[in-house]
């Protein structure tokens, strides 16, 4: 790629190919949807970045996603529940899906706004619900994870539970006042290596 002008002094400035070479198509959707790159096929834990809650991690229990304090003294079960393998997105390989370490084949997905673990049944809906595009976190801290099939909706914690939310509601998990801050996560070392 060069900075050029038609008829300029350089070999790439020739007027015969300038118009064609300087014309671009905008892809919709974009070919690479995540603006933050995550390592794939590695175990990671997602830590809350909200001030006062940074000792909490995303974990699953009874099939639903929660946040809970996890530390070196936590049980092996809690550590495994708080660890996911980052995979290329099931619905789009430029985004990401999170496979449970202790329930292989189950992925974080949203359904009726609540985030949960579900087995990959191969359906287009599950694959879209389980695919999140990585964006920079609030104030440059961590990442936000945007739903591929609900653009503008992000993985967020609220009252120790995890939802998909846009901030378009007037109360609860979807209220706009805290959705931005509560949607940032630090991709941390795995609790279950």
XYZ file of N, CA, C and O in Angstrom:
772
model
N 0.844 -1.151 0.000
C 0.000 0.000 0.000
C 0.905 1.234 0.000
O 1.888 1.289 0.734
N 0.549 2.188 -0.833
C 1.327 3.415 -0.959
C 0.414 4.626 -0.856
O -0.763 4.563 -1.197
N 0.988 5.721 -0.426
C 0.321 7.002 -0.522
C 0.649 7.516 -1.917
O 1.820 7.605 -2.299
N -0.366 7.800 -2.711
C -0.114 8.127 -4.123
C -1.018 9.249 -4.585
O -2.026 9.565 -3.965
N -0.637 9.819 -5.743
C -1.502 10.789 -6.418
C -1.432 10.498 -7.912
O -0.378 10.105 -8.436
N -2.520 10.608 -8.564
C -2.595 10.284 -9.990
C -1.628 11.151 -10.786
O -1.624 12.373 -10.660
N -0.795 10.487 -11.563
C 0.165 11.207 -12.397
C 1.389 11.683 -11.642
O 2.188 12.465 -12.168
N 1.588 11.214 -10.408
C 2.739 11.612 -9.609
C 4.028 11.003 -10.145
O 4.031 10.262 -11.137
N 5.158 11.275 -9.500
C 6.466 10.865 -10.003
C 6.822 9.383 -9.766
O 7.777 8.885 -10.334
N 6.066 8.684 -8.948
C 6.411 7.297 -8.612
C 5.746 6.299 -9.560
O 4.726 6.591 -10.179
N 6.293 5.095 -9.610
C 5.761 4.048 -10.494
C 4.317 3.703 -10.141
O 3.531 3.330 -11.002
N 3.938 3.813 -8.867
C 2.572 3.465 -8.461
C 1.584 4.613 -8.635
O 0.421 4.495 -8.310
N 2.031 5.760 -9.205
C 1.164 6.915 -9.430
C 0.594 6.970 -10.856
O -0.026 7.965 -11.211
N 0.781 5.940 -11.645
C 0.379 6.008 -13.057
C -1.119 6.243 -13.198
O -1.923 5.593 -12.541
N -1.495 7.162 -14.081
C -2.912 7.483 -14.241
C -3.733 6.315 -14.794
O -4.929 6.244 -14.553
N -3.108 5.381 -15.495
C -3.871 4.292 -16.108
C -4.488 3.346 -15.081
O -5.566 2.830 -15.296
N -3.844 3.109 -13.985
C -4.415 2.186 -12.998
C -4.785 2.874 -11.691
O -5.284 2.233 -10.781
N -4.580 4.179 -11.611
C -4.788 4.878 -10.352
C -6.226 4.758 -9.847
O -6.460 4.419 -8.696
N -7.212 5.028 -10.695
C -8.617 5.010 -10.255
C -9.010 3.638 -9.705
O -9.623 3.531 -8.643
N -8.649 2.579 -10.418
C -8.995 1.229 -9.956
C -8.241 0.875 -8.683
O -8.805 0.264 -7.777
N -6.986 1.264 -8.603
C -6.171 0.912 -7.436
C -6.511 1.740 -6.199
O -6.152 1.365 -5.085
N -7.173 2.868 -6.380
C -7.507 3.740 -5.259
C -8.979 3.615 -4.846
O -9.475 4.404 -4.055
N -9.674 2.619 -5.366
C -11.086 2.410 -5.062
C -11.236 1.201 -4.146
O -10.656 0.149 -4.396
N -12.020 1.372 -3.097
C -12.194 0.320 -2.095
C -13.675 0.036 -1.882
O -14.503 0.936 -1.934
N -14.008 -1.206 -1.600
C -15.355 -1.581 -1.204
C -15.377 -1.708 0.312
O -14.432 -2.223 0.906
N -16.450 -1.278 0.915
C -16.622 -1.437 2.343
C -17.405 -2.726 2.564
O -18.508 -2.885 2.043
N -16.830 -3.648 3.299
C -17.486 -4.935 3.550
C -18.492 -4.788 4.679
O -18.203 -4.181 5.704
N -19.677 -5.325 4.477
C -20.686 -5.330 5.518
C -21.309 -6.706 5.548
O -21.972 -7.088 4.599
N -21.095 -7.513 6.548
C -20.356 -7.142 7.742
C -18.856 -7.136 7.488
O -18.392 -7.693 6.510
N -18.147 -6.518 8.414
C -16.692 -6.452 8.309
C -16.115 -7.864 8.292
O -16.669 -8.780 8.881
N -15.001 -8.045 7.587
C -14.394 -9.364 7.507
C -13.776 -9.781 8.835
O -13.707 -10.960 9.148
N -13.300 -8.832 9.624
C -12.770 -9.136 10.948
C -13.528 -8.268 11.930
O -13.365 -7.058 11.971
N -14.397 -8.861 12.718
C -15.313 -8.106 13.573
C -14.743 -7.730 14.927
O -15.219 -6.802 15.560
N -13.781 -8.470 15.435
C -13.208 -8.151 16.741
C -12.113 -7.105 16.585
O -11.260 -7.226 15.719
N -12.139 -6.097 17.434
C -11.081 -5.090 17.385
C -10.019 -5.342 18.450
O -9.044 -4.616 18.533
N -10.215 -6.390 19.254
C -9.204 -6.849 20.211
C -8.969 -8.317 19.902
O -9.921 -9.090 19.800
N -7.717 -8.675 19.753
C -7.393 -10.058 19.431
C -7.123 -10.847 20.701
O -6.363 -10.428 21.561
N -7.767 -12.006 20.822
C -7.554 -12.895 21.954
C -6.860 -14.158 21.468
O -7.079 -14.602 20.340
N -6.036 -14.729 22.310
C -5.416 -16.011 21.983
C -6.511 -17.072 22.000
O -7.393 -17.050 22.851
N -6.461 -17.995 21.045
C -7.470 -19.046 20.986
C -6.876 -20.397 21.358
O -5.661 -20.588 21.335
N -7.769 -21.319 21.701
C -7.412 -22.674 22.114
C -6.547 -22.686 23.367
O -5.712 -23.565 23.545
N -6.754 -21.681 24.209
C -6.068 -21.606 25.498
C -7.112 -21.362 26.584
O -8.151 -20.751 26.338
N -6.820 -21.850 27.767
C -7.706 -21.635 28.912
C -7.486 -20.237 29.473
O -6.351 -19.785 29.591
N -8.594 -19.595 29.853
C -8.540 -18.256 30.441
C -9.691 -18.131 31.433
O -10.667 -18.890 31.373
N -9.581 -17.157 32.299
C -10.671 -16.788 33.194
C -11.021 -15.339 32.914
O -10.162 -14.553 32.499
N -12.279 -14.968 33.112
C -12.745 -13.598 32.877
C -13.001 -12.938 34.228
O -13.885 -13.348 34.976
N -12.192 -11.903 34.524
C -12.272 -11.197 35.801
C -13.019 -9.887 35.618
O -12.811 -9.153 34.650
N -13.872 -9.568 36.563
C -14.624 -8.311 36.575
C -13.637 -7.148 36.716
O -12.676 -7.231 37.491
N -13.880 -6.042 36.000
C -13.024 -4.858 36.141
C -13.695 -3.739 36.927
O -13.055 -2.741 37.231
N -14.963 -3.900 37.273
C -15.687 -2.860 38.017
C -15.030 -2.633 39.373
O -14.785 -3.581 40.121
N -14.753 -1.358 39.685
C -14.105 -1.006 40.936
C -14.865 -1.629 42.103
O -16.079 -1.586 42.174
N -14.131 -2.238 43.039
C -14.726 -2.857 44.208
C -15.128 -4.317 43.999
O -15.516 -4.990 44.947
N -15.057 -4.792 42.761
C -15.469 -6.162 42.446
C -14.389 -6.930 41.692
O -14.658 -7.982 41.125
N -13.173 -6.429 41.689
C -12.125 -7.017 40.846
C -11.596 -8.356 41.353
O -10.721 -8.945 40.718
N -12.144 -8.864 42.451
C -11.776 -10.211 42.903
C -12.809 -11.241 42.439
O -12.749 -12.404 42.793
N -13.758 -10.807 41.613
C -14.827 -11.683 41.121
C -14.522 -12.127 39.692
O -14.011 -11.358 38.891
N -14.897 -13.360 39.399
C -14.688 -13.957 38.076
C -15.994 -14.524 37.559
O -16.847 -14.961 38.339
N -16.124 -14.543 36.249
C -17.265 -15.198 35.635
C -17.137 -16.697 35.871
O -16.064 -17.263 35.655
N -18.216 -17.319 36.321
C -18.225 -18.764 36.537
C -19.620 -19.284 36.217
O -20.574 -18.519 36.155
N -19.747 -20.572 36.022
C -21.059 -21.164 35.823
C -21.396 -22.043 37.024
O -20.513 -22.585 37.692
N -22.689 -22.141 37.289
C -23.188 -22.996 38.369
C -24.622 -23.339 38.019
O -25.416 -22.432 37.736
N -24.945 -24.622 37.996
C -26.305 -25.024 37.646
C -26.681 -24.602 36.243
O -27.843 -24.364 35.957
N -25.685 -24.458 35.377
C -25.934 -24.088 33.989
C -25.989 -22.593 33.729
O -25.957 -22.167 32.585
N -26.073 -21.759 34.770
C -26.158 -20.309 34.591
C -24.822 -19.644 34.912
O -24.026 -20.174 35.684
N -24.604 -18.454 34.344
C -23.366 -17.706 34.571
C -23.558 -16.709 35.712
O -24.587 -16.029 35.798
N -22.562 -16.662 36.568
C -22.535 -15.762 37.723
C -21.141 -15.148 37.817
O -20.224 -15.540 37.114
N -20.983 -14.217 38.763
C -19.643 -13.807 39.169
C -19.496 -14.207 40.633
O -20.460 -14.178 41.403
N -18.281 -14.599 40.967
C -18.013 -15.023 42.344
C -16.554 -14.750 42.655
O -15.704 -14.785 41.769
N -16.282 -14.502 43.934
C -14.906 -14.321 44.369
C -14.180 -15.649 44.189
O -14.645 -16.690 44.655
N -13.044 -15.595 43.487
C -12.209 -16.778 43.302
C -10.799 -16.383 43.736
O -10.288 -15.332 43.346
N -10.175 -17.243 44.547
C -8.799 -16.983 44.974
C -8.095 -18.324 45.176
O -8.681 -19.385 44.933
N -6.862 -18.285 45.630
C -6.069 -19.515 45.765
C -6.693 -20.515 46.727
O -6.466 -21.718 46.604
N -7.511 -20.064 47.653
C -8.148 -20.962 48.601
C -9.485 -21.525 48.130
O -10.113 -22.303 48.840
N -9.920 -21.130 46.930
C -11.207 -21.615 46.414
C -11.134 -23.092 46.074
O -10.061 -23.634 45.800
N -12.281 -23.729 46.053
C -12.353 -25.158 45.741
C -11.945 -25.417 44.289
O -12.039 -24.532 43.430
N -11.524 -26.637 44.025
C -11.162 -27.029 42.660
C -12.363 -26.892 41.731
O -12.217 -26.506 40.564
N -13.564 -27.192 42.235
C -14.772 -27.066 41.414
C -15.010 -25.616 41.004
O -15.258 -25.332 39.830
N -14.924 -24.687 41.952
C -15.119 -23.274 41.635
C -14.070 -22.803 40.633
O -14.386 -22.096 39.672
N -12.825 -23.192 40.823
C -11.762 -22.797 39.890
C -12.041 -23.326 38.487
O -11.830 -22.625 37.497
N -12.521 -24.565 38.383
C -12.850 -25.126 37.062
C -14.061 -24.412 36.465
O -14.083 -24.119 35.253
N -15.073 -24.114 37.293
C -16.255 -23.392 36.807
C -15.891 -22.006 36.286
O -16.602 -21.442 35.451
N -14.806 -21.431 36.792
C -14.381 -20.075 36.415
C -13.317 -20.081 35.316
O -12.658 -19.077 35.095
N -13.176 -21.195 34.615
C -12.177 -21.301 33.555
C -12.840 -21.767 32.261
O -13.625 -22.720 32.274
N -12.520 -21.078 31.186
C -13.064 -21.406 29.866
C -11.923 -21.507 28.864
O -10.901 -20.849 29.016
N -12.125 -22.309 27.842
C -11.184 -22.351 26.729
C -11.700 -21.384 25.674
O -12.854 -21.491 25.238
N -10.869 -20.414 25.290
C -11.250 -19.433 24.270
C -11.134 -20.113 22.913
O -10.080 -20.629 22.551
N -12.225 -20.119 22.169
C -12.271 -20.725 20.834
C -12.616 -19.675 19.796
O -13.159 -18.619 20.116
N -12.297 -19.956 18.539
C -12.794 -19.119 17.448
C -14.314 -19.162 17.529
O -14.901 -20.179 17.899
N -14.967 -18.076 17.177
C -16.419 -17.992 17.290
C -17.136 -19.088 16.521
O -16.788 -19.374 15.378
N -18.116 -19.695 17.146
C -18.883 -20.754 16.497
C -19.660 -20.233 15.296
O -19.895 -20.974 14.343
N -20.083 -18.952 15.331
C -20.847 -18.369 14.224
C -19.995 -17.507 13.308
O -20.385 -17.222 12.181
N -18.822 -17.077 13.770
C -17.948 -16.214 12.978
C -16.542 -16.337 13.550
O -16.312 -16.001 14.705
N -15.610 -16.782 12.740
C -14.256 -17.059 13.238
C -13.463 -15.800 13.572
O -12.384 -15.901 14.147
N -13.997 -14.617 13.275
C -13.295 -13.395 13.670
C -13.717 -12.941 15.070
O -13.237 -11.934 15.566
N -14.595 -13.711 15.699
C -15.034 -13.439 17.064
C -14.705 -14.665 17.916
O -13.932 -15.509 17.484
N -15.291 -14.767 19.106
C -14.865 -15.796 20.050
C -16.046 -16.491 20.717
O -17.105 -15.900 20.909
N -15.819 -17.750 21.069
C -16.743 -18.522 21.889
C -15.951 -19.064 23.072
O -14.738 -19.261 22.977
N -16.639 -19.309 24.179
C -15.987 -19.711 25.421
C -16.524 -21.075 25.850
O -17.673 -21.189 26.265
N -15.648 -22.089 25.743
C -16.028 -23.461 26.058
C -15.688 -23.779 27.512
O -14.564 -23.559 27.967
N -16.643 -24.341 28.225
C -16.437 -24.727 29.614
C -15.322 -25.757 29.720
O -15.262 -26.696 28.932
N -14.433 -25.573 30.693
C -13.339 -26.522 30.897
C -13.855 -27.818 31.513
O -13.455 -28.907 31.112
N -14.764 -27.702 32.478
C -15.223 -28.916 33.149
C -16.492 -29.513 32.538
O -16.945 -30.560 32.969
N -17.032 -28.870 31.504
C -18.128 -29.433 30.720
C -17.795 -29.229 29.237
O -18.412 -28.407 28.564
N -16.811 -29.972 28.720
C -16.403 -29.804 27.320
C -17.602 -29.943 26.383
O -18.486 -30.774 26.601
N -17.608 -29.092 25.350
C -18.723 -29.094 24.404
C -19.848 -28.157 24.805
O -20.786 -27.950 24.035
N -19.763 -27.567 26.024
C -20.731 -26.557 26.445
C -20.079 -25.185 26.354
O -18.919 -25.020 26.706
N -20.867 -24.220 25.885
C -20.350 -22.874 25.633
C -21.193 -21.836 26.360
O -22.399 -22.024 26.558
N -20.539 -20.710 26.741
C -21.296 -19.561 27.237
C -22.169 -19.069 26.107
O -21.692 -18.887 24.981
N -23.438 -18.859 26.392
C -24.342 -18.309 25.386
C -25.427 -17.513 26.097
O -25.654 -17.684 27.296
N -26.081 -16.620 25.386
C -27.192 -15.885 25.980
C -28.506 -16.459 25.457
O -28.581 -16.937 24.327
N -29.496 -16.455 26.305
C -30.853 -16.871 25.952
C -31.799 -16.120 26.873
O -31.633 -16.162 28.097
N -32.742 -15.389 26.308
C -33.654 -14.564 27.107
C -32.877 -13.633 28.031
O -33.208 -13.491 29.210
N -31.816 -13.050 27.514
C -30.954 -12.075 28.194
C -30.012 -12.678 29.227
O -29.031 -12.054 29.590
N -30.268 -13.868 29.714
C -29.421 -14.494 30.738
C -28.315 -15.288 30.061
O -28.526 -15.936 29.048
N -27.114 -15.232 30.625
C -25.983 -15.978 30.085
C -25.894 -17.307 30.825
O -26.091 -17.373 32.041
N -25.598 -18.346 30.062
C -25.595 -19.713 30.602
C -24.638 -20.577 29.815
O -24.139 -20.165 28.771
N -24.387 -21.772 30.290
C -23.668 -22.789 29.532
C -24.693 -23.631 28.797
O -25.711 -24.003 29.380
N -24.424 -23.930 27.536
C -25.298 -24.814 26.763
C -24.447 -25.675 25.861
O -23.436 -25.215 25.322
N -24.867 -26.941 25.659
C -24.135 -27.795 24.727
C -24.300 -27.284 23.299
O -25.365 -26.769 22.944
N -23.260 -27.432 22.501
C -23.326 -27.046 21.093
C -24.180 -28.079 20.368
O -23.746 -29.198 20.129
N -25.408 -27.700 20.021
C -26.306 -28.608 19.309
C -26.198 -28.449 17.795
O -26.928 -29.075 17.043
N -25.265 -27.589 17.358
C -25.053 -27.381 15.931
C -26.029 -26.413 15.294
O -25.903 -26.089 14.117
N -27.008 -25.908 16.056
C -27.993 -24.993 15.473
C -27.379 -23.617 15.242
O -26.481 -23.176 15.974
N -27.884 -22.934 14.238
C -27.407 -21.580 13.937
C -27.686 -20.637 15.103
O -26.870 -19.762 15.406
N -28.829 -20.804 15.780
C -29.166 -19.924 16.894
C -28.181 -20.086 18.042
O -27.654 -19.097 18.559
N -27.915 -21.326 18.464
C -26.967 -21.517 19.561
C -25.600 -20.963 19.175
O -24.960 -20.272 19.963
N -25.157 -21.237 17.974
C -23.831 -20.785 17.558
C -23.737 -19.260 17.560
O -22.728 -18.696 17.947
N -24.809 -18.591 17.154
C -24.810 -17.117 17.192
C -24.883 -16.613 18.635
O -24.171 -15.677 19.010
N -25.733 -17.244 19.455
C -25.846 -16.842 20.868
C -24.538 -17.033 21.621
O -24.295 -16.382 22.639
N -23.680 -17.942 21.156
C -22.431 -18.267 21.848
C -21.212 -17.591 21.219
O -20.077 -17.947 21.523
N -21.440 -16.607 20.359
C -20.329 -15.919 19.691
C -20.301 -14.458 20.100
O -21.310 -13.758 20.007
N -19.128 -14.021 20.564
C -18.944 -12.662 21.061
C -17.728 -12.039 20.389
O -16.672 -12.662 20.298
N -17.864 -10.794 19.947
C -16.755 -10.071 19.331
C -16.077 -9.213 20.403
O -16.749 -8.544 21.189
N -14.758 -9.257 20.439
C -13.987 -8.550 21.470
C -13.749 -7.107 21.062
O -13.326 -6.826 19.941
N -14.015 -6.209 21.982
C -13.808 -4.765 21.810
C -12.981 -4.253 22.991
O -12.937 -4.897 24.029
N -12.369 -3.076 22.855
C -11.641 -2.526 24.003
C -12.586 -2.293 25.175
O -13.746 -1.919 24.994
N -12.080 -2.527 26.385
C -12.873 -2.312 27.585
C -13.013 -0.842 27.921
O -12.371 0.025 27.316
N -13.833 -0.556 28.883
C -14.098 0.809 29.321
C -12.811 1.454 29.818
O -12.096 0.866 30.629
N -12.493 2.619 29.308
C -11.297 3.344 29.733
C -10.014 2.595 29.405
O -8.998 2.802 30.053
N -10.065 1.713 28.426
C -8.880 0.968 28.017
C -8.552 -0.204 28.925
O -7.508 -0.824 28.792
N -9.437 -0.534 29.846
C -9.205 -1.653 30.757
C -9.947 -2.885 30.266
O -11.166 -2.845 30.097
N -9.219 -3.976 30.038
C -9.844 -5.238 29.660
C -10.498 -5.205 28.297
O -10.120 -4.437 27.410
N -11.518 -6.061 28.153
C -12.262 -6.168 26.899
C -13.753 -6.155 27.205
O -14.178 -6.481 28.309
N -14.528 -5.761 26.214
C -15.965 -5.977 26.259
C -16.264 -7.044 25.230
O -15.556 -7.178 24.229
N -17.303 -7.813 25.462
C -17.658 -8.922 24.583
C -19.067 -8.676 24.050
O -20.055 -8.811 24.779
N -19.128 -8.285 22.764
C -20.386 -7.917 22.122
C -21.015 -9.123 21.440
O -20.352 -9.848 20.701
N -22.292 -9.309 21.658
C -23.030 -10.391 21.014
C -23.017 -10.203 19.502
O -23.266 -9.104 19.007
N -22.735 -11.279 18.769
C -22.719 -11.158 17.313
C -24.128 -11.046 16.745
O -24.335 -10.402 15.723
N -25.122 -11.656 17.410
C -26.476 -11.610 16.860
C -27.364 -10.546 17.516
O -28.504 -10.364 17.110
N -26.838 -9.848 18.503
C -27.524 -8.693 19.096
C -26.522 -7.539 19.175
O -26.042 -7.197 20.262
N -26.154 -6.946 18.032
C -25.169 -5.863 18.046
C -25.553 -4.763 19.030
O -26.720 -4.398 19.140
N -24.557 -4.287 19.761
C -24.801 -3.264 20.773
C -25.142 -3.835 22.139
O -25.344 -3.092 23.086
N -25.202 -5.170 22.237
C -25.461 -5.834 23.517
C -24.197 -6.553 23.959
O -23.549 -7.222 23.152
N -23.871 -6.407 25.238
C -22.593 -6.875 25.749
C -22.782 -7.800 26.945
O -23.752 -7.694 27.691
N -21.803 -8.690 27.119
C -21.744 -9.560 28.293
C -21.502 -8.648 29.496
O -20.521 -7.904 29.515
N -22.404 -8.674 30.489
C -22.246 -7.789 31.646
C -22.697 -8.489 32.913
O -23.510 -9.395 32.878
N -22.112 -8.080 34.049
C -22.526 -8.631 35.331
C -23.439 -7.636 36.022
O -23.338 -6.424 35.838
N -24.368 -8.182 36.791
C -25.306 -7.362 37.564
C -25.805 -8.214 38.728
O -26.351 -9.303 38.508
N -25.599 -7.752 39.923
C -26.079 -8.452 41.114
C -25.618 -9.916 41.126
O -26.400 -10.827 41.365
N -24.327 -10.124 40.819
C -23.662 -11.433 40.807
C -24.129 -12.363 39.684
O -23.700 -13.503 39.621
N -24.994 -11.892 38.810
C -25.443 -12.701 37.686
C -24.894 -12.096 36.397
O -24.512 -10.930 36.369
N -24.855 -12.889 35.327
C -24.297 -12.416 34.061
C -25.400 -12.422 33.005
O -26.138 -13.399 32.862
N -25.494 -11.301 32.291
C -26.535 -11.078 31.287
C -25.902 -10.604 29.978
O -24.732 -10.251 29.927
N -26.726 -10.512 28.963
C -26.383 -9.796 27.740
C -27.257 -8.540 27.780
O -28.471 -8.639 28.006
N -26.657 -7.366 27.665
C -27.417 -6.139 27.859
C -26.914 -5.030 26.950
O -25.733 -4.958 26.622
N -27.828 -4.148 26.575
C -27.496 -3.003 25.721
C -27.550 -1.690 26.484
O -27.096 -0.665 25.985
N -28.158 -1.692 27.671
C -28.350 -0.449 28.414
C -29.584 0.290 27.951
O -29.766 1.457 28.268
N -30.455 -0.393 27.223
C -31.653 0.241 26.693
C -32.871 0.125 27.584
O -33.947 0.561 27.213
N -32.713 -0.440 28.776
C -33.849 -0.598 29.679
C -33.887 0.512 30.706
O -33.015 1.369 30.762
N -34.918 0.483 31.534
C -35.040 1.527 32.545
C -34.768 1.029 33.953
O -34.791 1.791 34.897
N -34.508 -0.272 34.104
C -34.175 -0.777 35.431
C -33.453 -2.110 35.316
O -33.332 -2.686 34.235
N -32.970 -2.593 36.463
C -32.336 -3.905 36.513
C -31.074 -4.012 35.686
O -30.337 -3.047 35.509
N -30.831 -5.220 35.168
C -29.578 -5.511 34.475
C -29.382 -4.700 33.205
O -28.267 -4.566 32.722
N -30.452 -4.128 32.643
C -30.336 -3.418 31.372
C -30.392 -1.902 31.516
O -30.508 -1.188 30.539
N -30.283 -1.402 32.741
C -30.323 0.052 32.927
C -29.042 0.676 32.376
O -27.958 0.116 32.506
N -29.133 1.822 31.777
C -27.978 2.420 31.109
C -26.899 2.955 32.045
O -25.749 3.074 31.644
N -27.210 3.244 33.302
C -26.251 3.892 34.186
C -24.994 3.064 34.431
O -23.920 3.619 34.594
N -25.088 1.760 34.488
C -23.916 0.958 34.839
C -23.528 -0.083 33.795
O -22.541 -0.790 33.977
N -24.277 -0.178 32.705
C -23.985 -1.245 31.743
C -22.579 -1.116 31.160
O -21.889 -2.106 30.953
N -22.113 0.093 30.927
C -20.786 0.263 30.347
C -19.698 -0.231 31.291
O -18.863 -1.047 30.913
N -19.708 0.226 32.513
C -18.673 -0.175 33.476
C -18.726 -1.666 33.776
O -17.693 -2.315 33.927
N -19.919 -2.222 33.857
C -20.069 -3.626 34.230
C -19.917 -4.586 33.052
O -20.133 -5.783 33.196
N -19.552 -4.061 31.889
C -19.370 -4.892 30.703
C -17.904 -5.131 30.364
O -17.604 -5.745 29.340
N -16.995 -4.643 31.176
C -15.565 -4.853 30.914
C -15.058 -6.042 31.716
O -15.417 -6.211 32.876
N -14.199 -6.827 31.078
C -13.625 -8.025 31.686
C -12.133 -8.060 31.408
O -11.697 -7.696 30.321
N -11.371 -8.503 32.378
C -9.951 -8.773 32.138
C -9.813 -10.243 31.785
O -10.335 -11.104 32.491
N -9.165 -10.517 30.666
C -8.874 -11.897 30.304
C -7.641 -12.283 31.122
O -6.558 -11.774 30.918
N -7.873 -13.149 32.116
C -6.860 -13.448 33.127
C -6.344 -14.869 33.006
O -6.926 -15.706 32.301
N -5.276 -15.136 33.728
C -4.725 -16.495 33.778
C -5.812 -17.447 34.258
O -6.641 -17.089 35.097
N -5.836 -18.671 33.729
C -6.888 -19.610 34.099
C -6.771 -20.091 35.536
O -5.655 -20.333 36.017
N -7.899 -20.240 36.210
C -7.870 -20.813 37.553
C -7.674 -22.317 37.509
O -7.161 -22.900 38.452
N -8.082 -22.953 36.419
C -7.879 -24.396 36.250
C -6.972 -24.596 35.041
O -7.443 -24.601 33.911
N -5.648 -24.683 35.274
C -4.717 -24.776 34.141
C -4.827 -26.078 33.352
O -5.406 -27.017 33.753
